[in-house]
Amino acid sequence: MSVEKSKLTEEIARLKREKNAVILAHYYTTPDVQAVADFLGDSLALSQQAQTTDADIILFAGVNFMAETAKVLSPSKKVLLPEPEAGCSLAQSCDAAEFARFKSRYPGYKVVSYVNTSVGVKALTDICCTSSNALKVVESIPADQPLIFAPDRNLGSYIQRLTGRENMVLWDGACHVHEEFSLERILELKSEHPDARIVVHPECREYIVRIADFVGSTAAILAYCGRSTASEFIVVTESGILAEMRKRYPEKNFIPAPPLDSTCGCNECRFMKMVTLEKIASALRDEAPEVIIDEDVRKAAERSIVNMIEIS
Ligand code: 13P
Ligand code: SF4
């Protein structure tokens, strides 16, 4: 580790102690950021952690919908987002006002939204889900109840295929990272590594999901790689997860799947990679930028997240 990085790491540890702060990080952040986290997880685990922590300050090393979720669940705590421009293409694809108009076209439908949405969309949602629990959430709703599923059309159609549910209208959004994987490049990797298992996130397109040996959320993929007898895996999700895979299972080989035009041989979420050690240290020092949510909107959004956590 460079002198600069180790100084920042020490400063972050000191500020956390002094301010009773906790750092929650998603697996897609950089290895440097993951190393200073108190808790590393997928979207579901992070929202559960945000609900139960007794820290005074939650610093969210992730993207803005995750920090908003933490603030909705823990309104009395200070929630810091080191890079406020760290958005999410899925959340951005679903504007709350547009979604309200869309919803009004389907009276009587219940709304299931992926947590990758703004707090305004959550306020229009009956129950949230993450990729870990989307199937469980949809199955918790009577089969004859029509549903709107937003904003990820790939996750929505995957759940539709699993449940055979036809009464489900999908919002047309997608994740810029998971949509871009190239079938051609994955099949090339498979022919070079015939014994490798292909592990795929359900935000990927249907033709990628169909060739998977395992489909699951970030945490589910990690668990599968641990229990599988295979020693090689072609990993079709954001490449930040590789650091945790290699740490947990050093004897196994993890091969990142690239999009067609990748120069680095992998696929990265540009938003998650905006979070740096410098920005974390500065946010803890200044206790800013802070996530602030209008109380009426927060209350309206809370129910949809709590409903999800209760059935997870
Ligand atoms: P999970 O954390 O549920 O796997 O979702 C992945 C993702 O894209 C987070 O933004
Ligand atoms: Fe959003 Fe995709 Fe990045 Fe996750 S990986 S934060 S879904 S853009």
PDB file of C-alpha atoms in Angstrom, residues 93-194:
ATOM      1  CA  SER A  93     -34.313   5.401 -15.881  1.00  0.00           C
ATOM      2  CA  CYS A  94     -37.378   5.810 -13.643  1.00  0.00           C
ATOM      3  CA  ASP A  95     -38.344   9.405 -12.918  1.00  0.00           C
ATOM      4  CA  ALA A  96     -40.900   9.631 -10.062  1.00  0.00           C
ATOM      5  CA  ALA A  97     -43.341  11.952 -11.917  1.00  0.00           C
ATOM      6  CA  GLU A  98     -43.236   9.771 -15.049  1.00  0.00           C
ATOM      7  CA  PHE A  99     -43.668   6.679 -12.910  1.00  0.00           C
ATOM      8  CA  ALA A 100     -46.725   8.210 -11.191  1.00  0.00           C
ATOM      9  CA  ARG A 101     -48.305   8.745 -14.654  1.00  0.00           C
ATOM     10  CA  PHE A 102     -47.433   5.169 -15.665  1.00  0.00           C
ATOM     11  CA  LYS A 103     -48.929   3.816 -12.424  1.00  0.00           C
ATOM     12  CA  SER A 104     -52.187   5.761 -12.967  1.00  0.00           C
ATOM     13  CA  ARG A 105     -52.723   3.769 -16.188  1.00  0.00           C
ATOM     14  CA  TYR A 106     -52.984   0.547 -14.129  1.00  0.00           C
ATOM     15  CA  PRO A 107     -55.580   1.047 -11.369  1.00  0.00           C
ATOM     16  CA  GLY A 108     -55.743  -1.838  -8.899  1.00  0.00           C
ATOM     17  CA  TYR A 109     -52.167  -2.982  -9.662  1.00  0.00           C
ATOM     18  CA  LYS A 110     -49.709  -3.373  -6.778  1.00  0.00           C
ATOM     19  CA  VAL A 111     -46.231  -1.942  -7.287  1.00  0.00           C
ATOM     20  CA  VAL A 112     -43.057  -3.947  -6.677  1.00  0.00           C
ATOM     21  CA  SER A 113     -39.917  -1.844  -7.137  1.00  0.00           C
ATOM     22  CA  TYR A 114     -36.318  -2.870  -7.099  1.00  0.00           C
ATOM     23  CA  VAL A 115     -34.465  -0.884  -4.400  1.00  0.00           C
ATOM     24  CA  ASN A 116     -32.494   0.698  -7.256  1.00  0.00           C
ATOM     25  CA  THR A 117     -34.968   3.582  -7.389  1.00  0.00           C
ATOM     26  CA  SER A 118     -35.218   7.113  -6.046  1.00  0.00           C
ATOM     27  CA  VAL A 119     -37.008   7.762  -2.785  1.00  0.00           C
ATOM     28  CA  GLY A 120     -39.818   9.379  -4.854  1.00  0.00           C
ATOM     29  CA  VAL A 121     -40.451   6.093  -6.701  1.00  0.00           C
ATOM     30  CA  LYS A 122     -40.289   4.144  -3.421  1.00  0.00           C
ATOM     31  CA  ALA A 123     -43.031   6.427  -2.112  1.00  0.00           C
ATOM     32  CA  LEU A 124     -45.228   5.130  -4.972  1.00  0.00           C
ATOM     33  CA  THR A 125     -44.301   1.501  -4.245  1.00  0.00           C
ATOM     34  CA  ASP A 126     -46.107  -1.140  -2.180  1.00  0.00           C
ATOM     35  CA  ILE A 127     -43.084  -3.345  -1.602  1.00  0.00           C
ATOM     36  CA  CYS A 128     -39.451  -3.074  -2.622  1.00  0.00           C
ATOM     37  CA  CYS A 129     -37.203  -5.964  -3.559  1.00  0.00           C
ATOM     38  CA  THR A 130     -33.541  -6.564  -4.299  1.00  0.00           C
ATOM     39  CA  SER A 131     -32.078  -9.183  -6.597  1.00  0.00           C
ATOM     40  CA  SER A 132     -31.677 -11.438  -3.491  1.00  0.00           C
ATOM     41  CA  ASN A 133     -35.336 -11.527  -2.609  1.00  0.00           C
ATOM     42  CA  ALA A 134     -37.285 -10.504  -5.774  1.00  0.00           C
ATOM     43  CA  LEU A 135     -38.725 -13.997  -6.234  1.00  0.00           C
ATOM     44  CA  LYS A 136     -39.769 -14.245  -2.574  1.00  0.00           C
ATOM     45  CA  VAL A 137     -41.343 -10.775  -2.689  1.00  0.00           C
ATOM     46  CA  VAL A 138     -43.346 -11.475  -5.856  1.00  0.00           C
ATOM     47  CA  GLU A 139     -44.413 -14.896  -4.538  1.00  0.00           C
ATOM     48  CA  SER A 140     -45.650 -13.249  -1.323  1.00  0.00           C
ATOM     49  CA  ILE A 141     -48.349 -11.482  -3.367  1.00  0.00           C
ATOM     50  CA  PRO A 142     -51.445 -13.521  -4.366  1.00  0.00           C
ATOM     51  CA  ALA A 143     -51.053 -14.905  -7.898  1.00  0.00           C
ATOM     52  CA  ASP A 144     -54.258 -13.211  -9.122  1.00  0.00           C
ATOM     53  CA  GLN A 145     -53.096  -9.742  -8.001  1.00  0.00           C
ATOM     54  CA  PRO A 146     -51.819  -7.791 -11.044  1.00  0.00           C
ATOM     55  CA  LEU A 147     -48.411  -6.169 -10.553  1.00  0.00           C
ATOM     56  CA  ILE A 148     -46.258  -3.365 -11.862  1.00  0.00           C
ATOM     57  CA  PHE A 149     -42.560  -4.290 -11.622  1.00  0.00           C
ATOM     58  CA  ALA A 150     -40.032  -1.450 -11.880  1.00  0.00           C
ATOM     59  CA  PRO A 151     -37.527  -0.375 -13.008  1.00  0.00           C
ATOM     60  CA  ASP A 152     -35.412  -3.326 -14.253  1.00  0.00           C
ATOM     61  CA  ARG A 153     -37.023  -5.070 -17.234  1.00  0.00           C
ATOM     62  CA  ASN A 154     -34.391  -7.853 -17.137  1.00  0.00           C
ATOM     63  CA  LEU A 155     -34.928  -8.757 -13.480  1.00  0.00           C
ATOM     64  CA  GLY A 156     -38.698  -8.395 -14.012  1.00  0.00           C
ATOM     65  CA  SER A 157     -38.805 -10.738 -16.989  1.00  0.00           C
ATOM     66  CA  TYR A 158     -36.542 -13.236 -15.164  1.00  0.00           C
ATOM     67  CA  ILE A 159     -39.024 -13.293 -12.254  1.00  0.00           C
ATOM     68  CA  GLN A 160     -41.893 -13.619 -14.720  1.00  0.00           C
ATOM     69  CA  ARG A 161     -40.231 -16.675 -16.272  1.00  0.00           C
ATOM     70  CA  LEU A 162     -39.660 -18.243 -12.829  1.00  0.00           C
ATOM     71  CA  THR A 163     -43.190 -17.635 -11.598  1.00  0.00           C
ATOM     72  CA  GLY A 164     -45.092 -17.963 -14.893  1.00  0.00           C
ATOM     73  CA  ARG A 165     -46.875 -14.800 -13.808  1.00  0.00           C
ATOM     74  CA  GLU A 166     -48.528 -13.090 -16.786  1.00  0.00           C
ATOM     75  CA  ASN A 167     -50.261 -10.273 -14.888  1.00  0.00           C
ATOM     76  CA  MET A 168     -47.038  -8.316 -14.454  1.00  0.00           C
ATOM     77  CA  VAL A 169     -46.346  -5.053 -16.298  1.00  0.00           C
ATOM     78  CA  LEU A 170     -42.669  -4.101 -16.571  1.00  0.00           C
ATOM     79  CA  TRP A 171     -41.109  -0.649 -16.531  1.00  0.00           C
ATOM     80  CA  ASP A 172     -38.549  -0.382 -19.322  1.00  0.00           C
ATOM     81  CA  GLY A 173     -35.301   0.288 -17.422  1.00  0.00           C
ATOM     82  CA  ALA A 174     -31.922  -1.415 -17.343  1.00  0.00           C
ATOM     83  CA  CYS A 175     -28.506  -1.300 -15.705  1.00  0.00           C
ATOM     84  CA  HIS A 176     -25.778   0.018 -18.037  1.00  0.00           C
ATOM     85  CA  VAL A 177     -23.295  -2.505 -16.645  1.00  0.00           C
ATOM     86  CA  HIS A 178     -25.331  -5.704 -16.729  1.00  0.00           C
ATOM     87  CA  GLU A 179     -26.968  -4.984 -20.101  1.00  0.00           C
ATOM     88  CA  GLU A 180     -23.652  -4.719 -21.895  1.00  0.00           C
ATOM     89  CA  PHE A 181     -22.184  -8.192 -21.457  1.00  0.00           C
ATOM     90  CA  SER A 182     -21.351  -9.876 -24.736  1.00  0.00           C
ATOM     91  CA  LEU A 183     -22.702 -13.386 -25.369  1.00  0.00           C
ATOM     92  CA  GLU A 184     -19.988 -13.888 -27.961  1.00  0.00           C
ATOM     93  CA  ARG A 185     -17.177 -13.046 -25.507  1.00  0.00           C
ATOM     94  CA  ILE A 186     -18.690 -15.250 -22.774  1.00  0.00           C
ATOM     95  CA  LEU A 187     -18.937 -18.213 -25.173  1.00  0.00           C
ATOM     96  CA  GLU A 188     -15.309 -17.639 -26.233  1.00  0.00           C
ATOM     97  CA  LEU A 189     -14.266 -17.725 -22.560  1.00  0.00           C
ATOM     98  CA  LYS A 190     -16.299 -20.901 -22.049  1.00  0.00           C
ATOM     99  CA  SER A 191     -14.535 -22.616 -24.967  1.00  0.00           C
ATOM    100  CA  GLU A 192     -11.156 -21.634 -23.441  1.00  0.00           C
ATOM    101  CA  HIS A 193     -12.272 -22.832 -19.965  1.00  0.00           C
ATOM    102  CA  PRO A 194     -14.731 -25.680 -20.659  1.00  0.00           C
TER     103      PRO A 194
END
